[in-house]
mmCIF file of C-alpha atoms in Angstrom:
data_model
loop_
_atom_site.group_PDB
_atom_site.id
_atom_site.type_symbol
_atom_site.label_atom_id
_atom_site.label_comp_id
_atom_site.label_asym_id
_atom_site.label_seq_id
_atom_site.Cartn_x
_atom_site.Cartn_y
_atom_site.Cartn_z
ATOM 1 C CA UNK A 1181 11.051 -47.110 -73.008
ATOM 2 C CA UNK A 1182 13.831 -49.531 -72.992
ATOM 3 C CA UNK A 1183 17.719 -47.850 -71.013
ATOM 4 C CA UNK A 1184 20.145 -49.759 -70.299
ATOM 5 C CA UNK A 1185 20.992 -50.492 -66.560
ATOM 6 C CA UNK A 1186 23.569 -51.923 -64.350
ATOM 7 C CA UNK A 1187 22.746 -54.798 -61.859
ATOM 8 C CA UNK A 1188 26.556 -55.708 -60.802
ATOM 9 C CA UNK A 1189 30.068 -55.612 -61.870
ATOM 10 C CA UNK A 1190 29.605 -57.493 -65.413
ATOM 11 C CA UNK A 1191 26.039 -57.530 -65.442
ATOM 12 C CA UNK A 1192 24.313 -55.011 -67.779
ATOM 13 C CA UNK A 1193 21.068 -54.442 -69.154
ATOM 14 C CA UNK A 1194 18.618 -53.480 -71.558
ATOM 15 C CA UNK A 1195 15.494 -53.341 -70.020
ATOM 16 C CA UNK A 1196 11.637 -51.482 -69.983
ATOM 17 C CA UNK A 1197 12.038 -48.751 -67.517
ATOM 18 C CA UNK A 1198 9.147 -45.864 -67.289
ATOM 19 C CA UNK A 1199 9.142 -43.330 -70.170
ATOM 20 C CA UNK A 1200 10.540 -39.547 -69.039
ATOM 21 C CA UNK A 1201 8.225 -36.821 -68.539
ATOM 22 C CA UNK A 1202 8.507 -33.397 -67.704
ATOM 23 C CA UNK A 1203 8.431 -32.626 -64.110
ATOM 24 C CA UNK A 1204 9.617 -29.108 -63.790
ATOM 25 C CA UNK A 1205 8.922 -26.369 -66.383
ATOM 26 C CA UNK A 1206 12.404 -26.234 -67.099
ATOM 27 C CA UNK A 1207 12.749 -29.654 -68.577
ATOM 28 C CA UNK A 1208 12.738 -30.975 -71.654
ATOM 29 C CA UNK A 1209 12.138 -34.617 -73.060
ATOM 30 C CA UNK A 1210 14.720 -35.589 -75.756
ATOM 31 C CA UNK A 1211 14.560 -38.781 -77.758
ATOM 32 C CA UNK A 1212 18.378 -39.878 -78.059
ATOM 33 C CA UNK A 1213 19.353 -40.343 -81.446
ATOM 34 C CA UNK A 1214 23.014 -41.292 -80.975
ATOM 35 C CA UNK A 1215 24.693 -42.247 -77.357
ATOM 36 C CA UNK A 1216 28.741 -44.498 -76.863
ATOM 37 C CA UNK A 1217 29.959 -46.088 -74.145
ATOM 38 C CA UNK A 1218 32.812 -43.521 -72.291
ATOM 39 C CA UNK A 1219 36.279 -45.632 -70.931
ATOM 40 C CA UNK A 1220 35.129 -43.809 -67.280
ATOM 41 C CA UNK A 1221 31.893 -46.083 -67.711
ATOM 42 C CA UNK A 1222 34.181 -49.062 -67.437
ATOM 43 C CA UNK A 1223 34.919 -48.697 -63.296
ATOM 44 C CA UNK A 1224 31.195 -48.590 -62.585
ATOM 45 C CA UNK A 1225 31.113 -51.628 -65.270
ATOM 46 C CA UNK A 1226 34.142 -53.402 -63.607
ATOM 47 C CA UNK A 1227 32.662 -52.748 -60.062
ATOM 48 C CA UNK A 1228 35.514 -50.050 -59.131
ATOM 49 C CA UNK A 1229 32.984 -47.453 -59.483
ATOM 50 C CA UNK A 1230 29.899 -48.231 -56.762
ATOM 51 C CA UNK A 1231 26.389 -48.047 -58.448
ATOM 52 C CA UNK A 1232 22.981 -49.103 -57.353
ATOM 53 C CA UNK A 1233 21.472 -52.392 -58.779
ATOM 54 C CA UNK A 1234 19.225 -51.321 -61.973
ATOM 55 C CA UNK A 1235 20.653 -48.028 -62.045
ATOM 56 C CA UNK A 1236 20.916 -46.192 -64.712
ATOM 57 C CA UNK A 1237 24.091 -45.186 -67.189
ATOM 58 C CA UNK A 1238 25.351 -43.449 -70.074
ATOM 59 C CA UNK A 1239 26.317 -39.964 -69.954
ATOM 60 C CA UNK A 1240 27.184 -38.532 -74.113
ATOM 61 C CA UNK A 1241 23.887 -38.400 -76.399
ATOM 62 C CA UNK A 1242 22.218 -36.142 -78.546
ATOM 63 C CA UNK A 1243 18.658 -36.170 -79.752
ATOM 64 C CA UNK A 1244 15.625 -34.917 -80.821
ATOM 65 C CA UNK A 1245 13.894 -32.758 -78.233
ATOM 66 C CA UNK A 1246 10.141 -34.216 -78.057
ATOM 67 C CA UNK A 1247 8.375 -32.197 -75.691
ATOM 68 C CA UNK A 1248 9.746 -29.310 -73.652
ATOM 69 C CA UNK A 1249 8.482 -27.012 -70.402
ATOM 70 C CA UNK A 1250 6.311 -24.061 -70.316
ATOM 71 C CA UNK A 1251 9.524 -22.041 -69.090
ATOM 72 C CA UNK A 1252 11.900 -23.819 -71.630
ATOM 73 C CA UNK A 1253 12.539 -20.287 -74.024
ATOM 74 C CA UNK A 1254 15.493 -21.566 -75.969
ATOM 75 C CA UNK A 1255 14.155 -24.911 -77.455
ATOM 76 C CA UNK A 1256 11.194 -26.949 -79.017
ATOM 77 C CA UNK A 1257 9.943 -29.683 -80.299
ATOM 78 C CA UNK A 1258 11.913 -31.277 -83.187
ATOM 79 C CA UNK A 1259 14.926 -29.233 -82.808
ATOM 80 C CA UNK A 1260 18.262 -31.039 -82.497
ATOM 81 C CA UNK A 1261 20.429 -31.040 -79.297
ATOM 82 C CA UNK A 1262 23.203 -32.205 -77.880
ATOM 83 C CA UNK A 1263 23.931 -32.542 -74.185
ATOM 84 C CA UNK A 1264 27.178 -32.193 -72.370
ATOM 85 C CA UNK A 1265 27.388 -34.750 -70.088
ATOM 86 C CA UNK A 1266 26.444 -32.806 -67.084
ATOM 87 C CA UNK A 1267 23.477 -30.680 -66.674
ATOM 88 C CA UNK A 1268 23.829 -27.277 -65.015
ATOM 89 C CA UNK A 1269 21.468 -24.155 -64.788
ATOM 90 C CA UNK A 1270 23.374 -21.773 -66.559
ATOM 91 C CA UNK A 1271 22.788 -19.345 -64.220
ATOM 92 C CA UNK A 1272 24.755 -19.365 -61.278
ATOM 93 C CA UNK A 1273 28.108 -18.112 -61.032
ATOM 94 C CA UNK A 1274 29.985 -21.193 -61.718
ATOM 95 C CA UNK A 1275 27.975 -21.269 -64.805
ATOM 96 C CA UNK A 1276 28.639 -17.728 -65.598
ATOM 97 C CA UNK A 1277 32.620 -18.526 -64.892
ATOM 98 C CA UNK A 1278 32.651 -20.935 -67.237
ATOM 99 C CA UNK A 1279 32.743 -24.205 -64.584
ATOM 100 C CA UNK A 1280 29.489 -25.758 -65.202
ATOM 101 C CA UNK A 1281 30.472 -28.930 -63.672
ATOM 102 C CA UNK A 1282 30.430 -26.704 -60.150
ATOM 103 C CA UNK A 1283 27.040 -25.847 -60.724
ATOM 104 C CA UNK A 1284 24.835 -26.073 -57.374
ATOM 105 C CA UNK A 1285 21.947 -27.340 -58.965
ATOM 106 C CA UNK A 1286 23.334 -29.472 -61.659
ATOM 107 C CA UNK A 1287 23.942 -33.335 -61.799
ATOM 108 C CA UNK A 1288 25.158 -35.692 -63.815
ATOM 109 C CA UNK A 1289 23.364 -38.353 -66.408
ATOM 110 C CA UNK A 1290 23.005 -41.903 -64.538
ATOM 111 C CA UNK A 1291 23.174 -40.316 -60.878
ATOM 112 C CA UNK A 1292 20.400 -42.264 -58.697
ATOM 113 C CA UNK A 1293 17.033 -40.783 -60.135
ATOM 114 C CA UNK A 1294 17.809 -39.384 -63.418
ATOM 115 C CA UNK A 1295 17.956 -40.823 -66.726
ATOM 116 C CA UNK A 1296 21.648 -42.254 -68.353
ATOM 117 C CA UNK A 1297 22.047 -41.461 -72.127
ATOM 118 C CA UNK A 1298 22.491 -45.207 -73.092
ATOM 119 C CA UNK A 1299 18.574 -45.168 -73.671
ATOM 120 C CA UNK A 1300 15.742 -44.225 -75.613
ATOM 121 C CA UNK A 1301 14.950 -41.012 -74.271
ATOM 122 C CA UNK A 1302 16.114 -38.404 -71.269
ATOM 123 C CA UNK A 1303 14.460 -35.966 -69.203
ATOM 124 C CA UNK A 1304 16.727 -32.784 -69.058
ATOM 125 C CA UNK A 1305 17.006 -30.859 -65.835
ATOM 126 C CA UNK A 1306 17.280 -26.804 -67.338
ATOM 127 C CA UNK A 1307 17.586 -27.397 -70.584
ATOM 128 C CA UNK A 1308 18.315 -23.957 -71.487
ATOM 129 C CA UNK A 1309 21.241 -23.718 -69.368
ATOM 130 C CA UNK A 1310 22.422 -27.136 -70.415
ATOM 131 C CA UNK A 1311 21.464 -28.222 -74.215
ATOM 132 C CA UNK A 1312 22.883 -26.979 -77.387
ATOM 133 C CA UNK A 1313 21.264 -26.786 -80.470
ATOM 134 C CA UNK A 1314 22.973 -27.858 -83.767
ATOM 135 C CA UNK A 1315 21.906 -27.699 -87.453
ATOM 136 C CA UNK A 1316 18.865 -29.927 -88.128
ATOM 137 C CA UNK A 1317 20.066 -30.889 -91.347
ATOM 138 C CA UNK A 1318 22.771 -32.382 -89.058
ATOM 139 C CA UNK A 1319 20.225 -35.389 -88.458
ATOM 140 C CA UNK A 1320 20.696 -36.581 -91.472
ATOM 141 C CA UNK A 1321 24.349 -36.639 -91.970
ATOM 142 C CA UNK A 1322 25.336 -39.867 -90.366
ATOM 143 C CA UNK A 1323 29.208 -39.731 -90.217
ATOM 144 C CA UNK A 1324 28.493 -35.628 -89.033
ATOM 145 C CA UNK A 1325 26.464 -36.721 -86.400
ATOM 146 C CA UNK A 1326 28.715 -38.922 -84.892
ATOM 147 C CA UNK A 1327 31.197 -36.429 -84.750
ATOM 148 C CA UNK A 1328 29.026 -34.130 -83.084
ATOM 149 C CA UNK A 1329 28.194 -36.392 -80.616
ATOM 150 C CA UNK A 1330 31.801 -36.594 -78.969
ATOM 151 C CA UNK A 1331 30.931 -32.966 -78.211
ATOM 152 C CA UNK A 1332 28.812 -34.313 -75.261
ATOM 153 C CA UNK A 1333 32.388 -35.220 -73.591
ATOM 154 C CA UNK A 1334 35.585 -36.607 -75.314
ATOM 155 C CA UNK A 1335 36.235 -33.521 -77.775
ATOM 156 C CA UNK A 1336 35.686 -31.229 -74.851
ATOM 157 C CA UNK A 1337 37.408 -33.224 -72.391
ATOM 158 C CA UNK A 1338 40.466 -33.730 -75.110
ATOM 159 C CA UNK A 1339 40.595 -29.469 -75.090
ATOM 160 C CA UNK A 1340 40.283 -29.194 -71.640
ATOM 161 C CA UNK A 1341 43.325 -31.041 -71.071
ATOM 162 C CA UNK A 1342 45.213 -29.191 -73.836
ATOM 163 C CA UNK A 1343 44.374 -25.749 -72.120
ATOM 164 C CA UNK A 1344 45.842 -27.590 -68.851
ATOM 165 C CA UNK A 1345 48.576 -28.582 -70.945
ATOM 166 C CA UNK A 1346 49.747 -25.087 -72.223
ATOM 167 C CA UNK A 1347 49.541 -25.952 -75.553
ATOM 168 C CA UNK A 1348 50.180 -22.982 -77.513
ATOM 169 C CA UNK A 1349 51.259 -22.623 -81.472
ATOM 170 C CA UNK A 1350 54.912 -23.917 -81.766
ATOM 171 C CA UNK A 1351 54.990 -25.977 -78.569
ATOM 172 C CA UNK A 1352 55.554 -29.713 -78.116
ATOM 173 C CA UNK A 1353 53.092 -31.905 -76.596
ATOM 174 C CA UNK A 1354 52.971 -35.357 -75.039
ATOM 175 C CA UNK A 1355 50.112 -37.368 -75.283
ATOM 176 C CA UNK A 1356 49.684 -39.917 -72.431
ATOM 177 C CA UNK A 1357 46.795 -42.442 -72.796
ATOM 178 C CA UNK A 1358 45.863 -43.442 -76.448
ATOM 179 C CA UNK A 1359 42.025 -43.966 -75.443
ATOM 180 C CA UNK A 1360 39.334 -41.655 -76.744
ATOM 181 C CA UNK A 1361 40.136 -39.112 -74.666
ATOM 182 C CA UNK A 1362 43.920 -39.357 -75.288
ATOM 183 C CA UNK A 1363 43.086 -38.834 -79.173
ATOM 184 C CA UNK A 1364 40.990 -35.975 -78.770
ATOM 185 C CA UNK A 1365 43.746 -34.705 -76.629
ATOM 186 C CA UNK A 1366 46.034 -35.153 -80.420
ATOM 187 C CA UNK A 1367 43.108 -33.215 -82.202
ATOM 188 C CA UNK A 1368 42.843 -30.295 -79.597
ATOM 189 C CA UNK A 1369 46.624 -29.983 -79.406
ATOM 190 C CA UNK A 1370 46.645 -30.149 -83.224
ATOM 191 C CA UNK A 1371 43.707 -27.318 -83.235
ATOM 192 C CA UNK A 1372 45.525 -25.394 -80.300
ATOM 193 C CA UNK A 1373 48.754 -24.644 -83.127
ATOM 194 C CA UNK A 1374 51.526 -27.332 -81.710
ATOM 195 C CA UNK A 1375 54.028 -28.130 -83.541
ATOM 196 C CA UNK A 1376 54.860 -31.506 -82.349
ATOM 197 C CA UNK A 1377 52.739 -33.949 -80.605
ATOM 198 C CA UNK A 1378 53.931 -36.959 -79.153
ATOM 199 C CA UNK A 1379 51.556 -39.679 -78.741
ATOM 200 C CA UNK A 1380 52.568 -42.736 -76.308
ATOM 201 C CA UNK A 1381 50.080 -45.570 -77.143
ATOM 202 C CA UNK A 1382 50.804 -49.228 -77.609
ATOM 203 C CA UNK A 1383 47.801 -50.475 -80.122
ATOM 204 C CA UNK A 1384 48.519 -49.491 -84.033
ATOM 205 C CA UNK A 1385 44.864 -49.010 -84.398
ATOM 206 C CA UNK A 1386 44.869 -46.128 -81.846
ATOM 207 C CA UNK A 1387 48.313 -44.852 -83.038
ATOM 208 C CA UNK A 1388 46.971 -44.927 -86.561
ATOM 209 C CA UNK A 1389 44.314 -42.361 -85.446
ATOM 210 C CA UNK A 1390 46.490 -40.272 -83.587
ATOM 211 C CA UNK A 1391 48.654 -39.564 -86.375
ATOM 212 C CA UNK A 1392 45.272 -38.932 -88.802
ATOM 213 C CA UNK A 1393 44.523 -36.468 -86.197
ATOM 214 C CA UNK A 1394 48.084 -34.682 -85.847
ATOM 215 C CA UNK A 1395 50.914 -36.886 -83.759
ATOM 216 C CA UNK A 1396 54.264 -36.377 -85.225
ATOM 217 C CA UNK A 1397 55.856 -39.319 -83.030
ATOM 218 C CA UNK A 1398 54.533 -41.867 -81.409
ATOM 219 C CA UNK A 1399 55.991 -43.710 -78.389
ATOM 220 C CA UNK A 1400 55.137 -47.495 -77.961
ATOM 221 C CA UNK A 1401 57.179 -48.297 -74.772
ATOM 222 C CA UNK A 1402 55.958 -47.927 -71.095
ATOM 223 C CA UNK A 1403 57.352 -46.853 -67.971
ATOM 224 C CA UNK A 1404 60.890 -45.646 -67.820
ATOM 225 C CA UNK A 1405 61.154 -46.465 -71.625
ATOM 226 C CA UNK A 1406 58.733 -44.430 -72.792
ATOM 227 C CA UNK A 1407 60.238 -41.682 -70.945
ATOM 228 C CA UNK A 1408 63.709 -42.147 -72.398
ATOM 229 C CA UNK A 1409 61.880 -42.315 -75.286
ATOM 230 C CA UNK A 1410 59.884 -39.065 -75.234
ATOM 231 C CA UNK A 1411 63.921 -37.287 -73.390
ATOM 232 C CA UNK A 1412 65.520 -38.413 -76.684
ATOM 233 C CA UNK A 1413 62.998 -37.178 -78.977
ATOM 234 C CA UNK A 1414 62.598 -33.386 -77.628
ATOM 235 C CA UNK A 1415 66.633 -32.954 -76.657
ATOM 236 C CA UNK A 1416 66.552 -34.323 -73.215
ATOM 237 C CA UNK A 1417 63.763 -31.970 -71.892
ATOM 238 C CA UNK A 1418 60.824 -33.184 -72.654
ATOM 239 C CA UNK A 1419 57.426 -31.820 -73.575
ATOM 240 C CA UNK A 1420 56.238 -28.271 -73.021
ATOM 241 C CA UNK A 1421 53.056 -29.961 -72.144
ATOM 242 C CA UNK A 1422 51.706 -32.980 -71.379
ATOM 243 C CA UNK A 1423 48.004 -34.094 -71.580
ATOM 244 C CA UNK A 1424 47.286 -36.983 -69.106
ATOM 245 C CA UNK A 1425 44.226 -38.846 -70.109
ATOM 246 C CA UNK A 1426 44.536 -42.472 -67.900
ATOM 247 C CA UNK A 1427 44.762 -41.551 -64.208
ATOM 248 C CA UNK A 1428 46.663 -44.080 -62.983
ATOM 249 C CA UNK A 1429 49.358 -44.085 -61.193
ATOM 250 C CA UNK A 1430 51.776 -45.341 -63.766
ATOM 251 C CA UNK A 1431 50.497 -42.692 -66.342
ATOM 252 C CA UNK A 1432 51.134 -39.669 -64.017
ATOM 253 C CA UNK A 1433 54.340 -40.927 -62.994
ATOM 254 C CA UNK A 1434 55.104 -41.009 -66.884
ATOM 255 C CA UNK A 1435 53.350 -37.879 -67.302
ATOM 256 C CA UNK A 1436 55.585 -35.901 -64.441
ATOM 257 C CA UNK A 1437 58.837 -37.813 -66.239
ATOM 258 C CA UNK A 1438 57.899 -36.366 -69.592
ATOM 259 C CA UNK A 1439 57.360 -33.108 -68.732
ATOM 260 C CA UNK A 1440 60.278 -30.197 -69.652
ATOM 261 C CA UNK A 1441 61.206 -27.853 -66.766
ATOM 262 C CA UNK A 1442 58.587 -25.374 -66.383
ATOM 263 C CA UNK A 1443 56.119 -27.391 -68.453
ATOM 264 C CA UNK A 1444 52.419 -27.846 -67.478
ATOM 265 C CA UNK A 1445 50.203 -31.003 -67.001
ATOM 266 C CA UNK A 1446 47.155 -31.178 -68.152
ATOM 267 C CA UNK A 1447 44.594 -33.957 -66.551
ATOM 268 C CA UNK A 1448 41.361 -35.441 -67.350
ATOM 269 C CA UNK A 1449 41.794 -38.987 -66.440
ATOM 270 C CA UNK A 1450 39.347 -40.239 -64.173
ATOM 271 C CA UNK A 1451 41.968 -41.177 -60.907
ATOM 272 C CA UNK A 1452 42.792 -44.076 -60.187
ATOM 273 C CA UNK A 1453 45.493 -44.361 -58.148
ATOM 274 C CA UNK A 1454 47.026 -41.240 -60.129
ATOM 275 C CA UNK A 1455 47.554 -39.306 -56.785
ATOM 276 C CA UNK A 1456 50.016 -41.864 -56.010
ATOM 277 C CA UNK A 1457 52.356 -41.121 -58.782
ATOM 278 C CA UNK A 1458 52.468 -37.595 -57.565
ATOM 279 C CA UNK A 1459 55.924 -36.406 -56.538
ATOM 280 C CA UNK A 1460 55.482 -32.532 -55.201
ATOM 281 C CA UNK A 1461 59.272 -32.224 -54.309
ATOM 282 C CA UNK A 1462 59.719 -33.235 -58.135
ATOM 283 C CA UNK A 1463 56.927 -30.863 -59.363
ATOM 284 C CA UNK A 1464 58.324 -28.117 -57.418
ATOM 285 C CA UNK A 1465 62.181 -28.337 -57.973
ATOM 286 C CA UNK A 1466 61.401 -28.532 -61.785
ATOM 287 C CA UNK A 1467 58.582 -25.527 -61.986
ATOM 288 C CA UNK A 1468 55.660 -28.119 -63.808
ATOM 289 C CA UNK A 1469 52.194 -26.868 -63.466
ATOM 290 C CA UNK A 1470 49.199 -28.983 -62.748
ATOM 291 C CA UNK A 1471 46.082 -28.028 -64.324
ATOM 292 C CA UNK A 1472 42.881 -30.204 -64.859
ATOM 293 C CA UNK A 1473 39.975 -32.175 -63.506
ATOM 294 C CA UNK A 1474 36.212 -32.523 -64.697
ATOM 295 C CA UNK A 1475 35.602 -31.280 -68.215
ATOM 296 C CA UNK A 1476 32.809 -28.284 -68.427
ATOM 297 C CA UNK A 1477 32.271 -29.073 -71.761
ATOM 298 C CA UNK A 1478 29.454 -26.796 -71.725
ATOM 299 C CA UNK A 1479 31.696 -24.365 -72.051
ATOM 300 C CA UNK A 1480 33.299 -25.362 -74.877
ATOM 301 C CA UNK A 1481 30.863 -26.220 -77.247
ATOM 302 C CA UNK A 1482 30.506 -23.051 -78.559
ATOM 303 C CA UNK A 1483 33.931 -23.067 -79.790
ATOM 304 C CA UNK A 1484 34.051 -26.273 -80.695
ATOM 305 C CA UNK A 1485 30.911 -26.641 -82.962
ATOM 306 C CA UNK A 1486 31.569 -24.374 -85.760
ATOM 307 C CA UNK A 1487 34.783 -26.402 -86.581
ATOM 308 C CA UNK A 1488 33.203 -29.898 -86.325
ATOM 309 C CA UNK A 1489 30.544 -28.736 -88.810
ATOM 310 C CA UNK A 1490 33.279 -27.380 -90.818
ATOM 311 C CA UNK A 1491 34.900 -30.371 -90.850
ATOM 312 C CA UNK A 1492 38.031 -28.939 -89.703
ATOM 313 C CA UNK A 1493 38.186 -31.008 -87.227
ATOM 314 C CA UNK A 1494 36.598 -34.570 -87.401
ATOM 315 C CA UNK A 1495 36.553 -36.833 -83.965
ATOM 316 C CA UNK A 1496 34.500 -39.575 -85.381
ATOM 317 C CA UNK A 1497 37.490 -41.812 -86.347
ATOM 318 C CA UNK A 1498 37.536 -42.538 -82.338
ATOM 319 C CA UNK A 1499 33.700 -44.433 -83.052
ATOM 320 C CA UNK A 1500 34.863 -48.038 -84.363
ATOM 321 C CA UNK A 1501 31.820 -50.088 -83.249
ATOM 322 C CA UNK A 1502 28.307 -49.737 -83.769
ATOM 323 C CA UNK A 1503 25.738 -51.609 -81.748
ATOM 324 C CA UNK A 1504 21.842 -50.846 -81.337
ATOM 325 C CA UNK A 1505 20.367 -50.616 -77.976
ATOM 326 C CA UNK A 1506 20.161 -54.817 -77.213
ATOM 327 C CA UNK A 1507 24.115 -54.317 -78.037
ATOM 328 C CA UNK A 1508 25.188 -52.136 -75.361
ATOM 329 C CA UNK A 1509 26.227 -54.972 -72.934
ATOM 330 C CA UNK A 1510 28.388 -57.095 -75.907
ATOM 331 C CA UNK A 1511 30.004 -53.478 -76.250
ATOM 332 C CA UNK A 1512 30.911 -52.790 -72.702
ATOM 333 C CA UNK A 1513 32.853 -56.081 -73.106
ATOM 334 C CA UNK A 1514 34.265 -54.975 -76.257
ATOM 335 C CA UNK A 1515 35.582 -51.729 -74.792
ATOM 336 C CA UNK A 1516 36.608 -53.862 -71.606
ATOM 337 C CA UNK A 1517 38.440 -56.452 -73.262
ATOM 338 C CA UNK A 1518 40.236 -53.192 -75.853
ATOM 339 C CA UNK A 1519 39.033 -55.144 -78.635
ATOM 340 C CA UNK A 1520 37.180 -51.776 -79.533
ATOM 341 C CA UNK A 1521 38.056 -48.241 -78.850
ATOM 342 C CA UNK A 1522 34.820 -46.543 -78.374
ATOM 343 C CA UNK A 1523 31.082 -47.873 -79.156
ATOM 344 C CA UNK A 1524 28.498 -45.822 -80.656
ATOM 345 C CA UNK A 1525 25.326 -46.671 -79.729
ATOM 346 C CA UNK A 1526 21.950 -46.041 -82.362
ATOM 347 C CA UNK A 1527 18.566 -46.605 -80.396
#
C-alpha cells in the first residue's frame, strides 16, 4: 500500500510500504477513507519533534474495516469506523476511568512499528476497545464524513479543553489559539451553554469560523494587548475560563493574564515552551485552576456523535484543503506556511 512517511525535517513521503495484516486476534484491518494533517504533526515535520527516517505518521482517520480478528466481537467487515487517535484496550482501569490515553497497553498511530493514518490502510491494535462505529450511510455523505472525522482528535480535544476550562451555561470563555483545535474549543464552549466566547486569533479566515461556530468577540492583538483587550471586554476580570490550545510560552502567559480570579485553564496545546510562561505565585494568589493534557477522545465520542450526525454541531468548516494521498507533503507545507488551516486527506 502506499503511507506517507517522514525521512527528515521537510522531507515527506508517499511511498509503497507493506500492506497491514492482522497479527493478533484482536486486530482489525481498516482501509482509511478520510485522514488531515493535525498542527501537532508540524514539530515532527519541522524537526522539533524527533522521528525515525521512513517512519510513519498521521494519527485522525476513519475507514472501512476490511478484515477483522477471530476475537474482534464488536466489528466486521464493511462496517464504518472511526479511530481516536490513540488505541487503548478498553479494559483496564484507565480505560474504565475514562483516561484511555493512560492505557498500559495502548499506543499511538505513527509510533515506531505501527501504522500512521496518513495512508491507505491501518492495522488496529484492540479494536473493540478502541474503534467506533458510525452510520454506514455516513460513507456516502461527503461533507458528514468530514465532520465525523475530526472526532478522531480536534472535536474531542476542543471539549476536553472546555471541561478544563469550566465552561458551564452563562459563563465567559477565552479562546487562545485560533488553529483547529482553538475552533473546536469555540464549538465545545458554544455546545457546553457559554454565553460569551472570546476568540483571540489574528487571521480573518480563522476568526470568520470562530464566530460561525459561536465567538461573540474576537481579539486580534497579542501579548499584553490582547490581554487589555480581553480586561476591557469582561469588566476588568477576565474570563471564567480559558481554553489554551498553542502551548507556547507566549500563549500561556496570555492565557494566565486572561483568566478572572478563581477561573480555570483548560490545556491541550502540545508544549512548547508553555511551562515557561507558568507563574505559580500568580496562579495561586488569584485561585486559577489548571486542568488539561492529552485528549481521551475515546471517551468522548459517545457524546459527541449523536450531535455531529444531527448536525447540531458541524466541525468541518476547520477542513479548507483537500489533497489525495501524492498531496500530503504540498499540504504539510500548506499548514506550515498557515496558508491553510487544516488538510483533509482522501486516499
Amino acid at each position: 500500500m502506499r503511507a506517507t512517511t517522514i525521512h527528515a525535517p521537510f522531507d515527506m513521503r508517499v511511498e509503497d510500504v507493506p500492506d497491514p495484516v492482522i497479527q493478533d486476534p484482536t486486530d482489525v484491518v481498516l482501509r482509511v477513507l478520510r485522514a488531515c494533517i493535525c498542527g501537532s504533526d508540524l514539530w515532527a515535520y519541522r524537526g522539533e519533534s524527533a522521528r525515525q527516517p521512513g517512519q510513519r505518521i498521521g494519527h485522525e482517520f476513519l475507514g472501512i474495516v476490511e478484515a477483522a480478528g477471530s476475537e474482534v466481537t464488536g466489528f466486521a467487515a464493511g462496517d464504518l469506523v472511526v479511530a481516536p487517535f490513540v488505541w487503548s484496550d478498553g479494559t483496564c482501569e484507565y480505560c474504565a476511568e475514562g483516561l484511555q490515553t493512560s492505557c498500559p497497553r495502548g499506543g499511538f498511530w505513527g509510533s515506531v512499528g505501527s501504522d500512521g493514518g496518513q495512508g491507505e490502510a491501518v492495522r488496529v491494535p484492540f479494536a473493540d476497545g478502541t474503534l467506533v462505529k458510525l452510520p454506514a450511510e455516513a460513507a456516502s455523505d461527503d461533507r458528514l464524513l468530514t465532520a465525523l472525522l475530526a472526532l478522531s482528535d480536534v472535536l474531542g480535544t476542543g471539549h476536553h479543553a472546555a471541561l478544563g476550562a469550566g465552561v458551564r451555561p452563562g459563563s465567559t470563555v477565552a479562546v487562545v489559539g485560533d488553529g483547529a483545535v482553538g475552533l473546536c474549543g469555540v464549538l465545545a464552549a458554544k455546545r457546553l451553554g457559554a454565553e460569551r466566547i472570546i476568540a483571540l486569533g489574528r487571521h480573518t479566515a480563522r476568526t470568520d469560523i470562530a464566530r460561525a461556530f459561536g465567538a461573540t468577540d474576537v481579539v486580534a492583538e497579542r501579548g499584553e494587548a490582547a490581554e487589555a483587550a480581553v480586561r476591557e471586554l469582561t469588566g476588568g476580570q477576565g474570563a471564567h475560563g480559558v481554553i489554551e490550545a498553542v502551548g507556547t510560552e507566549q500563549s500561556m502567559r496570555t492565557a494566565v493574564a486572561v483568566t478572572r480570579d478563581g477561573g480555570s485553564i483548560g490545556y491541550v496545546g502540545v508544549p512548547h515552551g508553555s511551562g515557561t510562561g507558568l507563574d505559580l505565585s500568580v496562579m495561586f494568589d488569584r485561585n486559577i485552576a489548571l486542568r488539561g493534557g492529552v485528549a481521551p477522545v475515546r471517551a468522548y465520542i459517545p457524546e459527541l456523535l449523536p450531535d455531529v450526525l444531527a448536525g447540531t454541531i458541524d466541525p468541518s468548516p476547520v477542513f479548507d484543503l483537500t489533497v489525495d494521498l501524492a498531496g500530503v507533503p504540498a499540504g504539510y507545507k500548506s499548514m506550515d506556511d498557515r496558508t491553510a488551516l487544516k488538510v483533509l486527506v482522501k486516499p
